[in-house]
XYZ file of C-alpha atoms in Angstrom:
629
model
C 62.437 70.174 71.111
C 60.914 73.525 71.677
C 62.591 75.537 74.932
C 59.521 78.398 74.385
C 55.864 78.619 73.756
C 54.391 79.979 70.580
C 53.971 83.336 71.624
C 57.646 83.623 72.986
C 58.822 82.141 69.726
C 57.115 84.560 67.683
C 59.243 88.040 69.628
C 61.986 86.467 67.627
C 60.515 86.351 64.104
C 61.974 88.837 61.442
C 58.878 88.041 58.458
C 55.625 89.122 58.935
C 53.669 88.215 61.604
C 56.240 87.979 63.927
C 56.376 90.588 66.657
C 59.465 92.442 65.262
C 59.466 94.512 62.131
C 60.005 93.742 58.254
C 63.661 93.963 57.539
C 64.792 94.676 53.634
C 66.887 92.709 52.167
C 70.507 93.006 52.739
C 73.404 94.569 50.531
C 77.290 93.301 50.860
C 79.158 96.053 51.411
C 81.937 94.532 53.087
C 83.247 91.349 55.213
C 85.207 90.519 57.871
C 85.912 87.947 60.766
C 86.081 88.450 64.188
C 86.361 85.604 67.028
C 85.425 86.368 70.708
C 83.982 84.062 73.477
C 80.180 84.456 74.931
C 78.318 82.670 77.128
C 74.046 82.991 75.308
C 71.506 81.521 77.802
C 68.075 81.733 76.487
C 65.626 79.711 79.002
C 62.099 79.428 79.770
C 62.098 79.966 83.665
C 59.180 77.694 83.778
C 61.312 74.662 83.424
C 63.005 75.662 87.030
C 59.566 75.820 88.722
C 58.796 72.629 91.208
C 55.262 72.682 91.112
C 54.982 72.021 87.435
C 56.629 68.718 87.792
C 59.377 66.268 87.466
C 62.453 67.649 85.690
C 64.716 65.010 83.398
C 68.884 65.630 83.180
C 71.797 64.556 81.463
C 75.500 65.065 81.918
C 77.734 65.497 78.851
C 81.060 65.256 79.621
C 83.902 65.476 77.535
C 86.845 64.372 77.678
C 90.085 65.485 75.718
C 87.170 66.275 72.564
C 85.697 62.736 73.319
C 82.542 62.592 74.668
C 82.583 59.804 77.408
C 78.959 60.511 79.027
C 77.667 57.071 78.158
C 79.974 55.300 80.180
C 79.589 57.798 83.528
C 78.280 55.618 86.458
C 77.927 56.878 89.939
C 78.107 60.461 91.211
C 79.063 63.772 88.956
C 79.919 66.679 91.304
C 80.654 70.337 90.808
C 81.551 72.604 92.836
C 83.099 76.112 93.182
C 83.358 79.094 95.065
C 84.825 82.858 95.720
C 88.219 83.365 94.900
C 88.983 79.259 94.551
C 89.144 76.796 92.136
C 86.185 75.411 90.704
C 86.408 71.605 90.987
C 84.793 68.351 89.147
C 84.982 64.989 90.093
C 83.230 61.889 87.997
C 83.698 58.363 87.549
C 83.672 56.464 84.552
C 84.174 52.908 82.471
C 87.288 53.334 80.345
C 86.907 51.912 76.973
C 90.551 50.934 76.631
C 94.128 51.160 78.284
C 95.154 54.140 75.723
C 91.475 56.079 76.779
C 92.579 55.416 80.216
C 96.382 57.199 79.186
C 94.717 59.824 77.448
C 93.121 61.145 80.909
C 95.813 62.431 81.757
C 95.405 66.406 82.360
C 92.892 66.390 79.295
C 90.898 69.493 79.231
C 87.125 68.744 80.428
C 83.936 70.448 79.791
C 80.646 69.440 81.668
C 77.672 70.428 80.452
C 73.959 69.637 82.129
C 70.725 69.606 80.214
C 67.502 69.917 82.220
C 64.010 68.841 80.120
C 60.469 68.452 80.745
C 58.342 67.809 77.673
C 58.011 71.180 75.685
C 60.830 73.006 77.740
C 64.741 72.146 77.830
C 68.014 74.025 78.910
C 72.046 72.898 78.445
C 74.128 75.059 80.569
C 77.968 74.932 80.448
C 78.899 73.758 84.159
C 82.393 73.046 84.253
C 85.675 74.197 81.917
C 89.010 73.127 82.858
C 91.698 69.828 83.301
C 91.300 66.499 84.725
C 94.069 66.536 87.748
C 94.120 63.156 89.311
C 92.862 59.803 87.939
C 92.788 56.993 90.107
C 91.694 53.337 88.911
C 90.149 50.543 90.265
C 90.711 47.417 88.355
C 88.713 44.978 90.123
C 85.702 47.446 89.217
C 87.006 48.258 85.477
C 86.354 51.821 87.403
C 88.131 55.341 86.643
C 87.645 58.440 89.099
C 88.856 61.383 87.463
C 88.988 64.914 89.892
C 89.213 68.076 87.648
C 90.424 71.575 88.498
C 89.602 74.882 86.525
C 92.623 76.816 85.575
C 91.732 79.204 88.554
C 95.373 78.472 89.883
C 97.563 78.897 86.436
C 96.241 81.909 85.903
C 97.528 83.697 88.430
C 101.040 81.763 88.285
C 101.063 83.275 84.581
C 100.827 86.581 85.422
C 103.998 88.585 84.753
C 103.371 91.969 85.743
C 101.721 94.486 88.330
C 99.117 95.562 86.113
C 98.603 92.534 84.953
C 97.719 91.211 88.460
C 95.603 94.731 88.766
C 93.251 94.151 85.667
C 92.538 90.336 86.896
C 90.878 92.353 89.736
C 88.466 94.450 87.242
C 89.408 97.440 89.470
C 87.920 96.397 92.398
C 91.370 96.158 94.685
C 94.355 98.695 94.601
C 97.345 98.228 93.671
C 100.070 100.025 95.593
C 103.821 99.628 94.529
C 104.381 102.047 97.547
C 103.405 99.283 100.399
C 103.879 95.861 98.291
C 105.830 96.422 94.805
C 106.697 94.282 92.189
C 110.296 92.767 92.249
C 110.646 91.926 88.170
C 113.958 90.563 89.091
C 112.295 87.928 91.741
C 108.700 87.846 91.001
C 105.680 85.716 93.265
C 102.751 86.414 91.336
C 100.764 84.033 93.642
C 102.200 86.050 97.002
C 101.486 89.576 95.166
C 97.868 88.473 93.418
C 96.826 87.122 97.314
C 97.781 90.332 98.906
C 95.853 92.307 96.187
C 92.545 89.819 96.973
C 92.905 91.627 100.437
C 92.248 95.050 99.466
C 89.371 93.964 96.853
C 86.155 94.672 97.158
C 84.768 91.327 95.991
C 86.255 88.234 94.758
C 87.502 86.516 91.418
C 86.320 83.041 90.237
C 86.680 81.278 86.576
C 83.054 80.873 85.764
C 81.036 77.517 84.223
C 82.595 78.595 80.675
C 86.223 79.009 81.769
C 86.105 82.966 81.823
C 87.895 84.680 84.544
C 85.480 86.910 86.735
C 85.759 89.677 89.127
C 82.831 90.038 90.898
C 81.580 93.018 93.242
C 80.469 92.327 96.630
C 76.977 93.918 95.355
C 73.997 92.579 96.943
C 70.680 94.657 95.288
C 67.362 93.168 93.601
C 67.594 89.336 93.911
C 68.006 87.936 90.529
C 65.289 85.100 91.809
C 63.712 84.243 95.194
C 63.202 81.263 96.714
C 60.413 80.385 99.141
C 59.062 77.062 101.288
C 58.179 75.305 98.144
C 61.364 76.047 96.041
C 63.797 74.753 98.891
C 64.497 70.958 99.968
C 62.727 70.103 103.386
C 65.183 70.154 106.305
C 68.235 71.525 104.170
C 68.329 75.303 104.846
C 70.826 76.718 107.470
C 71.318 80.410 109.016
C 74.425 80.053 109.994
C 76.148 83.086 111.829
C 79.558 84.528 111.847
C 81.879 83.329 114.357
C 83.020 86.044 117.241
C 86.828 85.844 116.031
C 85.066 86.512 112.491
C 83.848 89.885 113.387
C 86.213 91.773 115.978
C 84.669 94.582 117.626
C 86.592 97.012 115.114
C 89.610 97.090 112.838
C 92.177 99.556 113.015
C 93.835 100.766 110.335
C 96.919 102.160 110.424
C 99.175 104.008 107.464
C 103.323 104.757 108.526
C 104.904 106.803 106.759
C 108.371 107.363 107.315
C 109.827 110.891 106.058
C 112.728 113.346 106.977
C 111.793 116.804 108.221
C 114.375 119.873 106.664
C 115.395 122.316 108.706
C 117.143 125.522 108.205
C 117.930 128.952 110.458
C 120.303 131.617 110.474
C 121.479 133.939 113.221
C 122.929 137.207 112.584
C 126.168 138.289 114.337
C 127.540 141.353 114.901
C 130.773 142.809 116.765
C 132.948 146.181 117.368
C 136.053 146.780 118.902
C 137.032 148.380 121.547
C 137.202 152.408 121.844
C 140.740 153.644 121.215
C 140.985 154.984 124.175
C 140.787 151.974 126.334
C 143.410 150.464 123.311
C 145.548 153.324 124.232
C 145.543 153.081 128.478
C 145.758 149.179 128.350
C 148.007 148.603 125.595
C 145.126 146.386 123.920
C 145.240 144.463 120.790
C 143.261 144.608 117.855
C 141.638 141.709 115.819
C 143.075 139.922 113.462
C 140.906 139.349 110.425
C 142.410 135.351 109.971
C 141.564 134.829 113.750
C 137.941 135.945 113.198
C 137.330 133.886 110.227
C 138.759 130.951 111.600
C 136.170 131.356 114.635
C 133.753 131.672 112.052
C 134.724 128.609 109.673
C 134.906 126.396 112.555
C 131.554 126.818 114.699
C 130.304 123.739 114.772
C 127.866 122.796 112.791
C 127.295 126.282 111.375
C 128.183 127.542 107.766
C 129.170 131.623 106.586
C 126.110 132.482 104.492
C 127.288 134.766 101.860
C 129.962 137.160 102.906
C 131.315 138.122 105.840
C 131.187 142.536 106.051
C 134.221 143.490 107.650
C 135.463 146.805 108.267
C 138.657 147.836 108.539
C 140.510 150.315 111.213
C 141.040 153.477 109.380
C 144.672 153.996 107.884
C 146.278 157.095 110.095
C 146.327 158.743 113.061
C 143.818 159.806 115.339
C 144.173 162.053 118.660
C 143.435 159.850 122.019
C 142.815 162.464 125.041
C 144.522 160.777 128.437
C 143.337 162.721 131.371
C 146.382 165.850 129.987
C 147.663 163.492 127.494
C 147.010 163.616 123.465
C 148.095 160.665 122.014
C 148.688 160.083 118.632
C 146.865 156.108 117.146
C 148.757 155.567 114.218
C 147.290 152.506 111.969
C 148.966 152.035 108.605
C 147.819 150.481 106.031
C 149.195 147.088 106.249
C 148.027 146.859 109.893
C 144.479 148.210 108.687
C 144.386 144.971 105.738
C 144.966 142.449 108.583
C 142.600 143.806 111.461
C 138.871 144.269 112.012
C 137.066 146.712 113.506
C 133.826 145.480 113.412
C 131.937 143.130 111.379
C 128.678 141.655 110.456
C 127.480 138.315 109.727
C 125.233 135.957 109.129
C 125.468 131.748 110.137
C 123.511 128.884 108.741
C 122.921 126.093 109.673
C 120.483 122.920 108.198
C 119.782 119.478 110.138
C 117.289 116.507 109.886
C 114.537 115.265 111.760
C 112.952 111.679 111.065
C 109.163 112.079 111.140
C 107.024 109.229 111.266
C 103.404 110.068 110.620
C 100.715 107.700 111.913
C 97.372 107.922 109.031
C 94.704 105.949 111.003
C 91.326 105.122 110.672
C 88.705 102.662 113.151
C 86.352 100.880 111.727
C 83.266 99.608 114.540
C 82.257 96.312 113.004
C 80.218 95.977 115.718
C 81.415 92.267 116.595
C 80.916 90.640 120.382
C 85.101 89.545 120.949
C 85.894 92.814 122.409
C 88.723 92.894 121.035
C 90.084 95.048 117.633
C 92.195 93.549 114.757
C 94.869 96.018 113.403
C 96.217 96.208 109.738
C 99.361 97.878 109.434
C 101.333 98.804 106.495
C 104.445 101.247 106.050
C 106.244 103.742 103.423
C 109.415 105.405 103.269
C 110.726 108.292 101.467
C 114.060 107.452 100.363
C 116.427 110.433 101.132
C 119.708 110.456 101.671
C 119.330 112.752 104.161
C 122.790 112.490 106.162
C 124.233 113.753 102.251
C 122.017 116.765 102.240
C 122.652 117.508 105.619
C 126.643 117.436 105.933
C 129.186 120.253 104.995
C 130.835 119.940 101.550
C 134.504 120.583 101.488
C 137.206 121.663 99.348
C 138.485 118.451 97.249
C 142.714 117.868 98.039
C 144.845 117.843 94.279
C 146.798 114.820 94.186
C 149.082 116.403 91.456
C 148.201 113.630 88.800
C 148.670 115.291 85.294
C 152.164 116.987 85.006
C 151.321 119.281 82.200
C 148.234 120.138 79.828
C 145.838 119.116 82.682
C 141.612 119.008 81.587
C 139.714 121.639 82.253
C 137.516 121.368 85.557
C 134.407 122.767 86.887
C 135.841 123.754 90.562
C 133.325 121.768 93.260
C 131.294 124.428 95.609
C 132.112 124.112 99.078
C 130.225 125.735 102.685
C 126.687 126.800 102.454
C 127.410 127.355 98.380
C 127.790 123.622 98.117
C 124.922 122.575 99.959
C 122.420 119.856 98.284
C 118.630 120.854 97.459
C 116.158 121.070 98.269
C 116.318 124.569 100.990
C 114.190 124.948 103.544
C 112.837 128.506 104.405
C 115.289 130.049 106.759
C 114.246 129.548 110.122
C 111.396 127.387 108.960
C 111.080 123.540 108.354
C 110.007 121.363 105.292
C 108.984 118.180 104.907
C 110.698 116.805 102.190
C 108.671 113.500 100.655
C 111.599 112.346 98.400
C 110.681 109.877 95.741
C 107.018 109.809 97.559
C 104.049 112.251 95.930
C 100.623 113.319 97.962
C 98.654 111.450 95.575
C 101.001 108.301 96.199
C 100.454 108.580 99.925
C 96.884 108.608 99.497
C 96.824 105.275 97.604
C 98.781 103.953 100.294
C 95.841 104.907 102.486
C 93.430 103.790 99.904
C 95.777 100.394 100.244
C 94.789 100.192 104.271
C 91.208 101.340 104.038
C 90.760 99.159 101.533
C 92.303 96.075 103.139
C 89.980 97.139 106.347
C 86.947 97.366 104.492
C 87.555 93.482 102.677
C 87.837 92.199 106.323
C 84.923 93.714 107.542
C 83.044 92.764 104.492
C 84.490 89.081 104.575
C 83.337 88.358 108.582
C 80.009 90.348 108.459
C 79.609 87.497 104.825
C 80.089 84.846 107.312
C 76.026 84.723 107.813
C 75.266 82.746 105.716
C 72.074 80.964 104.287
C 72.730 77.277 102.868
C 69.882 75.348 101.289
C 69.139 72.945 98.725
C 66.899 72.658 95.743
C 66.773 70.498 92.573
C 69.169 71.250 89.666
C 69.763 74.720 88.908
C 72.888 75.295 87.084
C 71.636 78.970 86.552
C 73.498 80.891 88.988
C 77.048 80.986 88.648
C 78.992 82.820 92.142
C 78.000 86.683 92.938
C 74.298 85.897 92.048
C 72.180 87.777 94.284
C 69.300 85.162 95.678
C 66.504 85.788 97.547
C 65.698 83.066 100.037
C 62.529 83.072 102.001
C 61.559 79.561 103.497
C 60.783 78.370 107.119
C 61.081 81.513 108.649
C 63.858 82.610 107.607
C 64.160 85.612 105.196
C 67.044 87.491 103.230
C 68.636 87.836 100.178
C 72.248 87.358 99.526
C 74.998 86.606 97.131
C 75.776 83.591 95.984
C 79.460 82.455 97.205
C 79.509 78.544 96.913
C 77.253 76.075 95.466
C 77.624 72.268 94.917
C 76.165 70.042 92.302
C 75.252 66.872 92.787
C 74.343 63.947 90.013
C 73.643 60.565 91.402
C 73.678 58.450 87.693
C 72.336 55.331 89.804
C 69.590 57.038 91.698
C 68.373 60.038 89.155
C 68.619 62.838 91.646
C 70.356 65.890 90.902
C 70.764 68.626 93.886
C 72.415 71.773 93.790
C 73.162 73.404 96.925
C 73.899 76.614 97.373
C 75.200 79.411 99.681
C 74.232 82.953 100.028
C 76.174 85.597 101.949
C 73.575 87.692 103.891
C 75.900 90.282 105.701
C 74.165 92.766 107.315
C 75.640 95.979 105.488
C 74.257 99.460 105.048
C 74.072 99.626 101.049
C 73.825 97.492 98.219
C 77.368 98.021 97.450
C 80.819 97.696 99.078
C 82.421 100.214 98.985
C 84.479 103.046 100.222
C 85.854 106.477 100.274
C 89.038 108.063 102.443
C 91.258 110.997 102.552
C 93.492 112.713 104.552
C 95.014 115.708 105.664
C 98.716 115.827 105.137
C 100.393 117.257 108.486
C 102.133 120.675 107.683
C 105.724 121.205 109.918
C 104.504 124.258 111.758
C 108.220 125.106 112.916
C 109.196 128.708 113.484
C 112.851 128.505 114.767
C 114.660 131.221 116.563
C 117.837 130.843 117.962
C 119.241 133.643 120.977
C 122.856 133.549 121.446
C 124.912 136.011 123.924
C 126.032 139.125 121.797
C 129.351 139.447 120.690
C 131.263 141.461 122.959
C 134.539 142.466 124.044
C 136.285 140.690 127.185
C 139.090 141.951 129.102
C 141.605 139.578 130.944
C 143.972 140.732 133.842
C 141.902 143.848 134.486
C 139.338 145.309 137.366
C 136.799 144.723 134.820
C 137.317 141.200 134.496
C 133.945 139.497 135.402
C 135.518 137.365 138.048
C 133.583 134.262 137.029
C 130.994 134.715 133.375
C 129.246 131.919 132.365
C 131.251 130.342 129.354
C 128.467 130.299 126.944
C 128.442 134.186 127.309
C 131.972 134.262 126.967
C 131.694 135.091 123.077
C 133.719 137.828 121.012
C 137.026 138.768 121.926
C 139.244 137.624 124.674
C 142.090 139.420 125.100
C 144.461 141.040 128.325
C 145.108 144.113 129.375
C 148.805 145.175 129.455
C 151.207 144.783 132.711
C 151.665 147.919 134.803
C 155.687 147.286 133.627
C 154.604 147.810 129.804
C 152.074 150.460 130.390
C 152.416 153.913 128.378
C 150.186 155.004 131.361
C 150.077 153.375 134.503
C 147.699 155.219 135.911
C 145.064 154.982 133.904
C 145.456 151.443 133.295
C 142.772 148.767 134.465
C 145.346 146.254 135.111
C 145.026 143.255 137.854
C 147.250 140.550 138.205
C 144.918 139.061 140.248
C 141.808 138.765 137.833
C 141.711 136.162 135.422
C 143.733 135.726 132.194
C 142.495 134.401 128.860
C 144.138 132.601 126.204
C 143.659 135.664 123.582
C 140.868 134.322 121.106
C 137.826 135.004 119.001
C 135.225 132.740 120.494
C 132.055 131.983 118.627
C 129.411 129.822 120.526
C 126.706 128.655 118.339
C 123.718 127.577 119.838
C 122.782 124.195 120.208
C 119.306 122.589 118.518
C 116.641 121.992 120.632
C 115.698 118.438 121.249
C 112.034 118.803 119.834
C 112.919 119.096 116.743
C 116.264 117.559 116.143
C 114.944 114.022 117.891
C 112.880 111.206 115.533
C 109.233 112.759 115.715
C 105.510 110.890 115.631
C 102.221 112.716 114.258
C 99.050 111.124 114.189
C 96.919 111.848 111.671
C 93.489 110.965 111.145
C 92.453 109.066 108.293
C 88.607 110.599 107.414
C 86.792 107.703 105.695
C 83.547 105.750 104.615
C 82.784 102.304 104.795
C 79.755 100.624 102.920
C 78.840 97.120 102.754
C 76.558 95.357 100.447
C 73.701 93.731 102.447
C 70.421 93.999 104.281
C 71.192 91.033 106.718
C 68.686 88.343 107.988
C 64.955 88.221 109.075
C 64.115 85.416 111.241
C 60.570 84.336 112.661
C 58.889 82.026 114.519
């Protein structure tokens, strides 16, 4: 029976007078086979129109390749929706107790054919397994529930990507925030976290195809009006207020370690030979000044240390009448200092934690804001890079002929990369990249944008209307009936086949969200925070500090006690008395080189928080709902 009228029929013809043009006839030139699946609908629209009439159905169903559709009885029902199994239930008269066996988890197609005289349409409905059959023998009567394969597919999947291209690129993916364990995988946990970030939904359509859909509402596909829709069965039905809060927050954490570095220069003289000369005063030992410097704490010798030595002779030392002869030989002048310069370095850690966060008004009436939270760490071993490396203790193993080894760095030569600037700070993102910090951010956006989507898609429109196995779910339908106005997306629909009675309903669904575009969407970035750190550490100078002597400060600070301690001869030893600065009263020190590092500030040695704002743009599909009375 024809589905089209003459003059549709004829935009088909290849000979002549059909409406296309004369093709030649064809040459072989090669062959081959390919296989694919397709879903071809080719359908007069005037068979869906109520006002031209009555419209006849059938239901084939078949079961494991048998086709059992003359013994249905009762109700056939379909149903499916977003991001769900699509679902079939039917009841039947089994032929036999091995038909009846050979139910079990069959695969099942449904297919519906719609006819008026001149004009008919079979659509696929249903593809997948029957699940449950449960029989009644007093009524000879099998009801058989079926299930699409919406569930195995995503317990099949065995990898990341894999879970990534069932989305058709509408979610991200983010191994940063929620990573696939290959050792321990739960492709069902992992594939329901990824729904969150997606901008739309999946479904296994009428033919058993998987489908990711867009949350795209533009140009209804078809529209619907007063005489279109069953009497009594539409419904606006609005969002519920813990549906829609009045914004989400979205919130990024990224854990990280700050690197810091500085160096202080030091600097130090002796005394004047004179004052060596009147108070019998020491000179440095080299080995005591290095060990002051090897054992500040916390500090490291950068590079080498510039020493100069006392010069090797005499030299004339005028006291008040007195020349005196300094004599300095050259042994004495290869263990003393004179003066030296330096520099110290030190590096230490901060953890940073760095807030990326966005709000998104969803304009709801709960007064109250949801929050989605996710967090990233660099992983650093950042107590390794931080500590001192030291000199490695032989153990004497090999006794002769012992291998050749490369001799382990130790002090600031040994220290791990990366190096901050000197006196600077930098924030060292490990195993983490910029680009992988904004997908993390993509992650939350995203996961904010699907829950605003998902409660402003709670306004719905539900209605009913005979048969139409057209629309399969993300069709955009207009609806326009009773008052009520607005097109929407089609995210559930029922069928209904009552074998006893003849009628055959289909209900459907339509999310009417009031957006701002006819796609969801969105769009973020960020600026990553930059450590802004400009260190500078005072410390007293290095000076020279006499003990038992009228110029003994009679009670310094200790920090500024730094340099070198030392005490001025007894009147009983002197080589002159009078000119010596001796007091047994004043205080004595233990003779020493004394180095006092300073100390790092708490602002940037304690665990840090920046917040950063996340700069982004949400869209959602939808025009909303017109209502009149």
């Amino acid at each position: 029976m024809s589905a089209f009228d003459s003059a549709f029929d004829s935009s088909f013809d290849v000979a002549s007078g059909g409406g296309g043009i004369v093709v030649p006839d064809p040459v072989l030139v090669g062959s081959l086979s390919v296989s694919f699946q397709c879903r071809i609908s080719v359908v007069n629209p005037l068979l869906f129109d109520s006002s031209a009439g009555a419209v006849s159905w059938y239901a084939t169903v078949m079961v494991g390749g048998l086709d059992v559709s003359s013994h249905l009885c009762g109700q056939v029902q379909i149903s499916g929706g977003e991001s769900e199994s699509r679902v079939a239930s039917f009841s039947l008269i089994p032929q036999s107790v091995a038909q009846l066996d050979s139910f079990e988890s069959a695969p099942v197609t449904i297919d519906l054919t719609l006819f008026r005289p001149g004009q008919t349409a079979t659509y696929r409905r249903f593809t997948g397994r029957v699940e449950t059959v449960n029989f009644n023998p007093a009524e000879r009567l099998a009801s058989i529930a079926c299930r699409d394969g919406y569930q195995e597919r995503i317990k099949a999947i065995r990898s990341a990507a894999e879970a990534a291209a069932l989305t058709g690129g509408l979610a991200v993916s983010d191994q940063k925030v929620m990573a696939w364990i290959d050792s321990d995988p739960d492709p069902v946990g992992y594939f329901n976290n990824l729904l969150q970030t997606m901008r739309g939904c999946v479904a296994i359509d009428s033919s058993g195809l998987w489908q990711a859909i867009p949350w795209n509402i533009g140009t209804p596909s078809v529209s619907f009006d007063d005489s279109e829709i069953m009497d009594s069965s539409m419904t606006l039905s609005r969002p519920d207020r813990a549906d829609v809060p009045e914004s989400i927050v979205a919130t990024l954490n990224h854990r990280f370690y700050r690197l810091h570095a500085a160096a202080v220069h030091l600097d130090w003289s002796c005394v004047s030979r004179y004052d060596m000369v009147i108070d019998g005063l020491p000179a440095a030992p080299k080995s005591m000044i290095m060990s002051a410097l090897n054992n500040a704490s916390g500090w490291l010798v950068k590079g080498e240390v510039a020493m100069t030595e006392p010069p090797v002779g005499g030299s004339l030392v005028q006291v008040g009448p007195h020349s005196v002869s300094y004599l300095t030989s050259s042994q004495q002048a290869a263990l003393t200092c004179q003066s030296f310069t330096a520099w110290m370095y030190r590096r230490w850690y901060q953890q940073v934690e760095v807030r990326y966060r966005v709000t998104v008004a969803t304009g709801g009436a709960s007064e109250r804001d949801e929050s989605i939270t996710a967090n990233i760490e660099s992983t650093f071993d950042a107590a390794s890079w931080e500590s001192t490396p030291t000199a490695e203790t032989s153990n004497g193993i090999y006794a002769a002929n012992a291998p050749v080894v490369s001799v382990q760095k130790t002090g600031y030569e040994g220290l791990k990369a990366p190096w901050p600037q000197i006196n600077r700070a930098l924030d060292h993102y490990a195993d983490l990249t910029p680009a992988d910090i904004s997908i993390s951010v993509e992650y939350v956006v995203a996961k904010a944008l699907h829950k605003a989507a998902a409660g402003a898609r709670k306004q719905t429109i539900q209605f009913e209307r005979p048969l139409d196995p057209r629309w399969e779910i993300g069709s955009v339908i207009g609806a326009h009936a009773y008052g009520v106005s607005g097109v929407g997306q089609l995210v559930s629909f029922k069928d209904s086949l009552d074998h006893d009675s003849g009628e055959a309903v289909s209900q459907f669904v339509l999310a009417c969200p009031k957006g701002n575009s006819s796609q969801t969407n969105f769009s973020s970035s960020i600026v990553l925070p930059l450590p802004d750190v400009q260190h500078n550490f005072g410390m007293y100078p290095l000076s020279n500090w006499f003990g038992a002597s009228t110029r003994t400060l009679p009670n310094p600070p200790e920090d500024q006690l730094v340099g070198f301690l030392f005490n001025v001869q007894p009147l009983s030893e002197a080589t002159f008395p009078a000119y010596s600065t001796y007091d047994a009263a004043a205080p004595v020190y233990n003779q020493q080189f004394r180095i006092v590092m300073p100390g790092i500030p708490a602002n940037v040695r304690d665990p840090l928080v920046i917040d950063q704002t996340i700069t982004a743009t949400i869209n959602i599909a939808g025009s909303g709902v017109e209502v009149t009375f």
